[in-house]
Structures are given as structure tokens and as C-alpha cells.
Amino acid sequence: MSDLRVPVYIPSVGRERYGWAACAAAALALAALSDLAPHRLWGVIAAVGYGLAAVTASRALAVAGAVLLPLGVLVSAGLAQLEVAVVERSGQLLAATGSPYLSAPTAVADFNPYLPGMALFGLLPGDSRWWMGAVFVGALVAVGGAGRSRGTVWLIACPVVALPLCVGGTDLPVVGLMCLGLWLAGRGRSWQAGLVLGAVAALKWTAWPALPVVVALLAVRHGARPAARFAAVALGTASVAVTPFVLADPAGFHANVVAFPLGLGTTASPAASPLPGHLLAAYVPGGAVIALSLLAVSALLLAASLFVRPPLTVLAAADRLALGLGLAMSLMPATRFGYLVYPLVLWALPRCVPPASGRPGYLADRRASAAGASSTVSTRAMRDSIGRSLARDWRRGQVGSFSVQWARLTRTMGVGSPRDS
């Protein structure tokens, strides 16, 4: 079964203009309602960019007005979310002390809730937002070429993605590399996918659910050996990047990377959007335990689904991962709406990848998936029929007929199998 692209619906010019107008309204609403200066400034500038895009139906104007211009203005003004300062300070700490963490953080700004790899963005020259945005866009280009797809440009310019690109969300490089890892796994490049997802697993905990999903995808499409190779490379890469910092300061690592993001430390996380997990933790006695229990149950259900019904295509794997992360972001005691960029990008990016001459597709066409499923069912029925004939001929001692049926059975092995690519 080859990975063919899902046809992407491209809106008409009129509908595209309505879309940009809706984005302009969302940006203006954010500018009016947010109490964060970077968000307000982005909302004002982006609203103008979206408005011009609505008038001209120009995607280039939308990207320039909602991403490039506000990012340049915010960087020049030194305005950013707290995450930017945390990443850059962690890079400075890593260079000065060999660890990106403070051993005894007290104030919110002292905590670094990211895994050690995120500190690399703070080591690079200039504002870390340029580097995090470059990694995200670079992942889009690697997957299918950002410049050739209306859908991909829409994804980059939409407020849910453009805002964190400009104000400094750390989630975009993570989800971009997760999509790249899925794409590599879909092409059977198990060790390359392991390197990418192992590296991204050293950035943030939110990348770890991608590992079992990709193992299941590789196992069902390419067999146990590539799946095991991927797991070994990914876990080895992440372990090499993370373990030394855990061993150097276990208490500091736990306080920063485990207790603080889960809302279990003495200092409350500022991530407090009114999603179910936070509402339970804030207003229900024992709500934090309830939310974490529901989070664990959802993780177990996702893991069970990989055994019961493993994803046969990259599209199915991305959708499964989007569902799992969407549930996780909703049930975490310390959470924010910005985390929903994970399910959005995982769901949307595969569907935005354009056809490209000479390049395998990112995901399976719905008709190809249906045909593959029908082929698999037909093959199973053929194998069952031949198996019954084999048993009958063996009981009757008809060796010649048995040999013929056995040859037929071996020829059908792999026909219509998800491993064929």
C-alpha cells in the first residue's frame, strides 16, 4: 500500500477572503481581551495583515502581516512570552554551569519545565524565536514543501500558529519535528525517524506519545525489525541527551521538569486555561488526583488502541496521535489553550501536503486506504480458503494436491499487506 496524498480542498477566492476576514476578527478580539502586551501588539499588527489579505486574497500578505512583520517588531521591542526568557536563560546556565536547571527554583521565572534539549535554542545567537520558527518551517519544507501548498500557508498564517511563532511558544518546533518523524516512518526510514523523534523527545515531554504510535505504524507496515530499530535509536538518542542531567541533579530535574508542569510543586504553574483538567484541579476536592487519573486512563486507552487497531497509514497515525495529545492537553491540571496547537498541526499538516513530482506522498489517499483494506480482506479470505483446502488434502493424504495448495498459499503471503510500499 503506497502513501498517496489526501486531496486538499482549496477554497474559492471568495471563501478565502472570508477566512482571512475571520482571522482578522480573531486577532482584533485577542488585542482587545488579552492582558499580555506581546499578544495585544501581535493582535493589532496581525489584524491589519489579515485585513489586507482579505481584500486582496493574498496568502503572502497574510504570512507577512501575521508572522514576519509582528515577529520583527516584537523582537526589536524585546516583547515575548516568559518561555523565551526561560529558554534563553537555560542556554546561559548550560554554558556556565553545565546544567540548564536551577537546583532550588522558587519563583515562576526560575523554573525550566523543558527537557535539556530545549536549552540548545538558548545557546544559539540572536532571539530564540527565530530559531524555533525556523525549525518548524523547516519541518514543513522537509515534509512536502511549504511554498507549493495553499493549505500549508494557511496553517502557518492562521492565528493558532502565527501567534506562538511571534510571541515565543516552544511547542511549534516540537510538533513540527513530530510530523517530520511520522513522515520518515511512513517512508520506512526507521533509523532516521528514530533520530528525529529521539531528538524531539529530548525537548519536551509532549513529544513522547509519538514514540509508541510510530512503533505501531512501523510494525504493521514494515515489520518488527524496523519497529525495533526505530525504538532503539529513538530511546537511545533521548536517553543520551537527558540521562546525564537527571543523574547530575535528580531533585532539580524533578522540581523543574516533573512537578512544576504537572502542578504538583509548591509554586503554581501559570498555565491555567479553563480546560477540564485545570477546572477539576482548581474547584473539585482532590481534583488534581482525579485529573491525573483520567490522564493515565486516556494514555492506557491510546496504548491499547495501538494493539487492537494499529494505524495502517501515516494519516491514521497522525490522527491517533492528535486525539491522544488533545485528550492529554485537556486533562492536564496545568494546561493552556496554546497546547491545542499539537492536535491542530498533527491533524492539519498531513492534509496540507501538496502533490510533488517524484516524491512519495505523506499520507494515504482515502480511496487507496479503502482499496487496501478491501485487498487485505480479500487476501485473508483467500488464505482461509487455501488453509481449509490444505487441511482437507493433508487428512486425505493427497500429497500432490497439498503441494499445489501450499504453493498457492505462499504466493499470497504479503499480497495486499500493509507492508507493501
Coordinates of C-alpha atoms in Angstrom, one line a residue:
M1 CA 0.0 0.0 0.0
S2 CA 1.7 3.2 -1.1
D3 CA 1.3 6.5 0.7
L4 CA -0.7 8.8 -1.6
R5 CA -1.8 12.3 -0.7
V6 CA -5.2 13.1 0.5
P7 CA -6.7 15.7 -1.9
V8 CA -6.8 19.0 -0.1
Y9 CA -9.8 21.2 -0.6
I10 CA -8.8 24.7 -1.7
P11 CA -11.3 27.4 -1.0
S12 CA -12.5 29.7 -3.7
V13 CA -11.2 33.3 -3.7
G14 CA -14.4 34.5 -2.0
R15 CA -14.2 31.9 0.7
E16 CA -10.5 32.6 1.2
R17 CA -11.3 36.2 1.7
Y18 CA -13.9 35.3 4.3
G19 CA -11.3 33.1 6.0
W20 CA -8.8 35.9 6.3
A21 CA -11.5 38.3 7.5
A22 CA -12.4 35.8 10.3
C23 CA -8.7 35.7 11.2
A24 CA -8.6 39.5 11.3
A25 CA -11.6 39.4 13.7
A26 CA -9.9 36.8 15.9
A27 CA -6.7 38.9 16.0
L28 CA -8.7 42.1 17.0
A29 CA -10.5 40.2 19.7
L30 CA -7.2 39.0 21.1
A31 CA -5.8 42.5 21.1
A32 CA -8.9 43.8 22.9
L33 CA -9.2 41.0 25.5
S34 CA -5.6 39.9 26.3
D35 CA -3.8 41.3 29.3
L36 CA -0.4 40.3 27.8
A37 CA 1.4 43.1 25.9
P38 CA 3.0 40.8 23.3
H39 CA -0.4 39.3 22.5
R40 CA -2.0 42.7 22.2
L41 CA 0.7 44.0 19.9
W42 CA 0.6 40.9 17.7
G43 CA -3.2 41.2 17.5
V44 CA -3.1 44.8 16.3
I45 CA -0.5 44.2 13.6
A46 CA -1.9 40.8 12.5
A47 CA -5.4 42.2 12.2
V48 CA -4.1 44.7 9.6
G49 CA -2.2 41.9 7.8
Y50 CA -5.2 39.6 7.7
G51 CA -7.4 42.6 6.6
L52 CA -5.2 43.2 3.6
A53 CA -5.2 39.5 2.8
A54 CA -9.0 39.5 2.9
V55 CA -9.1 42.4 0.5
T56 CA -6.5 41.0 -1.9
A57 CA -6.9 37.3 -1.3
S58 CA -3.2 37.2 -0.9
R59 CA -1.7 34.5 1.2
A60 CA 1.7 36.2 1.0
L61 CA 0.3 39.3 2.7
A62 CA -1.2 37.1 5.4
V63 CA 2.1 35.5 6.2
A64 CA 3.9 38.8 6.1
G65 CA 1.3 40.7 8.1
A66 CA 0.6 37.9 10.7
V67 CA 4.1 36.4 11.1
L68 CA 7.1 38.2 9.6
L69 CA 6.2 41.8 10.5
P70 CA 4.9 41.2 14.0
L71 CA 7.8 38.9 14.8
G72 CA 10.3 41.5 13.7
V73 CA 8.5 44.2 15.7
L74 CA 8.2 42.1 18.9
V75 CA 11.9 41.0 18.7
S76 CA 13.0 44.6 18.2
A77 CA 10.9 45.8 21.1
G78 CA 12.0 42.9 23.4
L79 CA 8.5 41.7 24.0
A80 CA 7.9 38.0 24.3
Q81 CA 6.2 35.4 26.4
L82 CA 8.0 34.2 29.5
E83 CA 9.0 31.0 27.7
V84 CA 11.5 32.9 25.6
A85 CA 13.4 34.2 28.7
V86 CA 13.3 30.7 30.2
V87 CA 14.8 29.1 27.1
E88 CA 17.5 31.7 26.7
R89 CA 18.4 31.6 30.4
S90 CA 18.6 27.8 30.3
G91 CA 21.1 28.1 27.5
Q92 CA 23.1 30.5 29.5
L93 CA 23.0 28.2 32.5
L94 CA 24.0 25.3 30.4
A95 CA 27.0 27.2 29.1
A96 CA 28.0 28.5 32.5
T97 CA 27.3 25.5 34.8
G98 CA 26.7 22.5 32.6
S99 CA 23.1 22.3 33.6
P100 CA 20.0 24.1 32.2
Y101 CA 18.2 23.9 35.6
L102 CA 18.4 25.8 38.9
S103 CA 18.7 23.3 41.8
A104 CA 16.2 25.1 44.0
P105 CA 13.8 27.2 41.9
T106 CA 11.2 29.3 43.9
A107 CA 9.6 31.9 41.6
V108 CA 7.8 31.0 38.4
A109 CA 10.5 32.6 36.3
D110 CA 13.1 30.3 38.0
F111 CA 11.6 27.1 36.7
N112 CA 12.6 25.4 33.4
P113 CA 9.8 22.9 32.6
Y114 CA 11.6 21.7 29.4
L115 CA 13.8 18.7 28.8
P116 CA 17.5 19.5 28.3
G117 CA 17.5 19.7 24.5
M118 CA 15.4 22.9 24.6
A119 CA 18.3 24.8 26.0
L120 CA 20.1 24.5 22.7
F121 CA 17.8 27.2 21.3
G122 CA 19.1 29.5 24.1
L123 CA 22.7 28.8 23.1
L124 CA 22.2 30.0 19.5
P125 CA 22.9 33.6 18.7
G126 CA 20.0 36.1 18.5
D127 CA 16.4 35.7 19.7
S128 CA 15.4 32.1 20.1
R129 CA 12.1 32.7 18.4
W130 CA 13.9 32.9 15.0
W131 CA 15.4 29.5 15.6
M132 CA 12.3 27.8 16.9
G133 CA 10.3 29.2 13.9
A134 CA 13.0 28.1 11.5
V135 CA 12.8 24.5 12.8
F136 CA 9.0 24.5 12.5
V137 CA 9.0 25.9 9.0
G138 CA 12.0 23.7 8.0
A139 CA 10.0 20.6 9.1
L140 CA 7.1 21.7 6.8
V141 CA 9.5 22.1 3.9
A142 CA 11.1 18.7 4.6
V143 CA 7.7 17.0 4.7
G144 CA 6.4 18.4 1.5
G145 CA 7.4 21.9 0.5
A146 CA 5.7 24.8 2.2
G147 CA 5.8 27.1 -0.8
R148 CA 3.7 24.8 -3.0
S149 CA 0.6 24.4 -0.9
R150 CA -2.2 26.8 -0.1
G151 CA -3.1 24.7 2.8
T152 CA 0.3 24.8 4.4
V153 CA 0.4 28.6 4.0
W154 CA -3.0 28.8 5.7
L155 CA -1.6 26.7 8.5
I156 CA 1.4 28.9 9.0
A157 CA -0.6 32.1 8.9
C158 CA -3.6 31.0 10.9
P159 CA -3.8 32.7 14.3
V160 CA -3.3 29.5 16.3
V161 CA 0.1 29.0 14.7
A162 CA 1.1 32.6 13.8
L163 CA 0.7 33.8 17.4
P164 CA 3.1 31.4 19.0
L165 CA 5.5 31.8 16.1
C166 CA 5.7 35.5 17.1
V167 CA 5.4 35.6 20.9
G168 CA 7.6 32.6 21.5
G169 CA 5.7 29.4 22.0
T170 CA 8.1 26.4 22.4
D171 CA 5.6 23.9 21.1
L172 CA 5.9 24.6 17.3
P173 CA 9.4 23.1 16.8
V174 CA 8.3 20.1 18.8
V175 CA 5.1 19.4 16.8
G176 CA 6.9 20.2 13.5
L177 CA 9.6 17.6 14.2
M178 CA 6.9 15.1 15.3
C179 CA 5.3 15.4 11.9
L180 CA 8.7 15.0 10.2
G181 CA 9.3 11.8 12.2
L182 CA 5.9 10.4 11.2
W183 CA 6.7 11.2 7.6
L184 CA 10.0 9.5 7.7
A185 CA 8.4 6.4 9.4
G186 CA 5.8 6.3 6.7
R187 CA 8.6 6.0 4.1
G188 CA 10.2 3.2 6.0
R189 CA 13.2 5.2 7.2
S190 CA 13.2 3.8 10.7
W191 CA 16.6 4.9 11.9
Q192 CA 16.1 8.5 10.5
A193 CA 12.7 8.7 12.2
G194 CA 14.3 7.4 15.4
L195 CA 17.0 10.1 15.3
V196 CA 14.4 12.9 14.7
L197 CA 11.9 11.7 17.3
G198 CA 14.6 10.8 19.8
A199 CA 15.9 14.4 19.4
V200 CA 12.5 15.9 19.8
A201 CA 11.8 13.7 22.8
A202 CA 14.8 15.5 24.4
L203 CA 13.0 18.8 24.0
K204 CA 9.7 18.3 25.7
W205 CA 7.6 15.6 27.3
T206 CA 4.8 16.2 24.9
A207 CA 6.8 14.5 22.1
W208 CA 7.0 11.2 23.9
P209 CA 3.5 9.9 22.9
A210 CA 4.7 9.9 19.3
L211 CA 7.2 7.0 20.0
P212 CA 4.7 4.2 20.6
V213 CA 2.5 5.4 17.7
V214 CA 5.4 5.3 15.3
V215 CA 6.5 1.9 16.7
A216 CA 3.0 0.6 15.9
L217 CA 3.0 2.2 12.4
L218 CA 6.3 0.7 11.5
A219 CA 5.4 -2.7 12.9
V220 CA 2.3 -3.0 10.9
R221 CA 3.7 -1.5 7.7
H222 CA 7.3 -2.8 7.6
G223 CA 7.6 -5.5 10.2
A224 CA 9.0 -6.0 13.7
R225 CA 12.7 -5.4 12.8
P226 CA 12.3 -1.8 11.6
A227 CA 10.0 -1.0 14.6
A228 CA 12.6 -2.4 17.0
R229 CA 15.3 -0.4 15.2
F230 CA 13.3 2.8 15.5
A231 CA 12.6 2.2 19.2
A232 CA 16.3 1.5 19.9
V233 CA 17.5 4.6 18.1
A234 CA 14.8 6.9 19.5
L235 CA 15.2 5.8 23.1
G236 CA 19.0 5.8 22.8
T237 CA 19.1 9.3 21.4
A238 CA 16.7 10.7 24.0
S239 CA 18.5 8.8 26.8
V240 CA 21.9 10.1 25.8
A241 CA 20.5 13.7 25.8
V242 CA 18.5 13.5 29.0
T243 CA 20.1 11.0 31.4
P244 CA 23.3 12.9 32.3
F245 CA 21.2 15.9 33.6
V246 CA 18.9 13.6 35.6
L247 CA 21.9 11.9 37.3
A248 CA 23.7 15.2 37.9
D249 CA 20.8 16.8 39.8
P250 CA 17.8 14.5 40.4
A251 CA 16.0 16.8 42.8
G252 CA 16.4 19.8 40.5
F253 CA 15.3 17.9 37.4
H254 CA 12.2 16.6 39.3
A255 CA 11.2 20.0 40.6
N256 CA 11.6 21.7 37.2
V257 CA 10.5 19.1 34.6
V258 CA 8.1 16.8 36.5
A259 CA 6.5 18.6 39.5
F260 CA 6.1 22.1 38.1
P261 CA 4.4 21.3 34.7
L262 CA 2.0 18.8 36.4
G263 CA 1.0 21.4 39.0
L264 CA 2.4 19.3 41.8
G265 CA 5.1 21.6 43.1
T266 CA 5.0 24.3 45.8
T267 CA 4.9 27.0 43.0
A268 CA 1.8 27.1 40.8
S269 CA 2.3 26.9 37.1
P270 CA 1.0 30.0 35.2
A271 CA -0.6 27.5 32.7
A272 CA -4.2 27.9 33.9
S273 CA -6.6 27.9 31.0
P274 CA -10.1 26.8 31.9
L275 CA -9.8 23.3 30.4
P276 CA -11.3 20.2 32.2
G277 CA -8.1 19.2 33.9
H278 CA -7.4 22.6 35.4
L279 CA -11.1 23.1 36.4
L280 CA -11.0 19.8 38.2
A281 CA -7.8 20.7 40.0
A282 CA -9.0 24.2 40.9
Y283 CA -12.5 23.6 42.0
V284 CA -13.0 19.9 42.9
P285 CA -11.6 18.4 46.2
G286 CA -8.9 16.0 45.1
G287 CA -9.4 17.3 41.6
A288 CA -5.7 17.1 40.7
V289 CA -5.6 13.4 41.5
I290 CA -8.8 12.9 39.5
A291 CA -7.4 14.8 36.5
L292 CA -4.1 12.8 36.6
S293 CA -6.1 9.6 36.9
L294 CA -8.1 10.5 33.9
L295 CA -4.9 11.4 32.1
A296 CA -3.4 8.0 32.9
V297 CA -6.6 6.2 31.7
S298 CA -6.6 8.1 28.4
A299 CA -2.9 7.2 27.9
L300 CA -3.7 3.5 28.6
L301 CA -6.6 3.6 26.2
L302 CA -4.4 5.1 23.5
A303 CA -1.8 2.4 24.1
A304 CA -4.4 -0.3 23.9
S305 CA -5.8 1.1 20.6
L306 CA -2.3 0.6 19.1
F307 CA -2.6 -3.1 19.8
V308 CA -6.2 -3.6 19.0
R309 CA -6.3 -1.4 15.8
P310 CA -2.8 -0.2 14.9
P311 CA -2.6 2.6 12.3
L312 CA -2.0 1.4 8.8
T313 CA -1.2 4.8 7.3
V314 CA 0.7 7.9 8.3
L315 CA -2.7 9.8 8.2
A316 CA -4.2 7.3 10.7
A317 CA -1.1 7.6 12.9
A318 CA -1.2 11.4 12.9
D319 CA -4.9 11.4 13.7
R320 CA -4.4 8.9 16.5
L321 CA -1.6 11.0 18.0
A322 CA -3.7 14.2 17.6
L323 CA -6.5 12.5 19.5
G324 CA -4.3 11.3 22.3
L325 CA -2.5 14.7 22.7
G326 CA -5.8 16.6 22.6
L327 CA -7.1 14.5 25.4
A328 CA -3.9 14.9 27.4
M329 CA -3.8 18.7 26.9
S330 CA -7.4 18.9 28.1
L331 CA -6.9 16.7 31.2
M332 CA -3.6 18.1 32.5
P333 CA -4.0 20.1 35.8
A334 CA -1.7 22.8 34.5
T335 CA -2.6 23.5 30.9
R336 CA -3.3 26.3 28.4
F337 CA -5.2 26.7 25.2
G338 CA -1.9 27.2 23.3
Y339 CA -1.2 23.5 23.8
L340 CA -4.0 22.7 21.4
V341 CA -1.6 23.6 18.6
Y342 CA -0.4 20.0 18.8
P343 CA -3.7 18.3 17.7
L344 CA -4.3 21.1 15.2
V345 CA -1.0 20.8 13.4
L346 CA -1.0 17.0 13.6
W347 CA -4.4 16.9 12.1
A348 CA -4.0 19.7 9.5
L349 CA -0.4 19.4 8.3
P350 CA -0.8 15.9 6.7
R351 CA -3.8 17.1 4.8
C352 CA -2.0 20.2 3.6
V353 CA 1.0 18.5 1.9
P354 CA 0.7 19.0 -1.8
P355 CA 1.4 16.5 -4.6
A356 CA 5.1 16.8 -5.6
S357 CA 6.6 15.2 -8.7
G358 CA 9.0 12.4 -7.8
R359 CA 8.3 12.5 -4.1
P360 CA 6.3 9.9 -2.2
G361 CA 3.2 11.2 -0.5
Y362 CA 2.9 11.9 3.2
L363 CA -0.3 10.0 3.8
A364 CA -2.7 7.6 2.3
D365 CA -5.5 8.6 0.0
R366 CA -8.8 7.7 1.3
R367 CA -9.7 5.7 -1.8
A368 CA -6.3 4.0 -1.6
S369 CA -6.9 3.2 2.0
A370 CA -10.3 1.7 1.2
A371 CA -8.8 -0.3 -1.7
G372 CA -6.0 -1.5 0.6
A373 CA -8.5 -2.5 3.3
S374 CA -10.6 -4.4 0.7
S375 CA -7.5 -6.0 -0.7
T376 CA -6.5 -7.1 2.8
V377 CA -9.9 -8.6 3.5
S378 CA -9.9 -10.4 0.1
T379 CA -6.4 -11.8 0.8
R380 CA -7.4 -13.1 4.3
A381 CA -10.4 -14.8 2.8
M382 CA -8.2 -16.4 0.1
R383 CA -5.8 -17.6 2.8
D384 CA -8.6 -19.0 4.9
S385 CA -9.9 -20.9 1.8
I386 CA -6.5 -22.3 0.9
G387 CA -5.9 -23.2 4.6
R388 CA -9.1 -25.3 4.6
S389 CA -8.1 -27.0 1.4
L390 CA -4.6 -27.7 2.9
A391 CA -6.2 -29.3 6.0
R392 CA -8.5 -31.4 3.8
D393 CA -5.8 -32.6 1.5
W394 CA -3.5 -33.5 4.4
R395 CA -6.2 -35.5 6.1
R396 CA -6.9 -37.4 2.8
G397 CA -3.2 -38.0 2.1
Q398 CA -3.4 -36.2 -1.2
V399 CA 0.2 -35.1 -1.2
G400 CA 0.2 -33.7 -4.7
S401 CA -2.8 -31.5 -4.2
F402 CA -1.4 -30.5 -0.8
S403 CA 1.8 -29.2 -2.5
V404 CA -0.1 -27.2 -5.1
Q405 CA -2.2 -25.6 -2.3
W406 CA 0.9 -24.8 -0.3
A407 CA 2.5 -23.1 -3.3
R408 CA -0.7 -21.0 -3.7
L409 CA -0.6 -20.0 0.0
T410 CA 3.0 -18.9 -0.1
R411 CA 2.3 -16.8 -3.2
T412 CA -0.5 -15.0 -1.4
M413 CA 1.7 -14.1 1.6
G414 CA 2.1 -10.3 1.6
V415 CA -0.4 -9.6 -1.2
G416 CA -2.4 -6.6 -0.2
S417 CA -0.4 -6.4 3.0
P418 CA 0.2 -3.0 4.6
R419 CA 3.9 -3.8 4.4
D420 CA 3.8 -3.4 0.6
S421 CA 5.0 0.0 -0.3

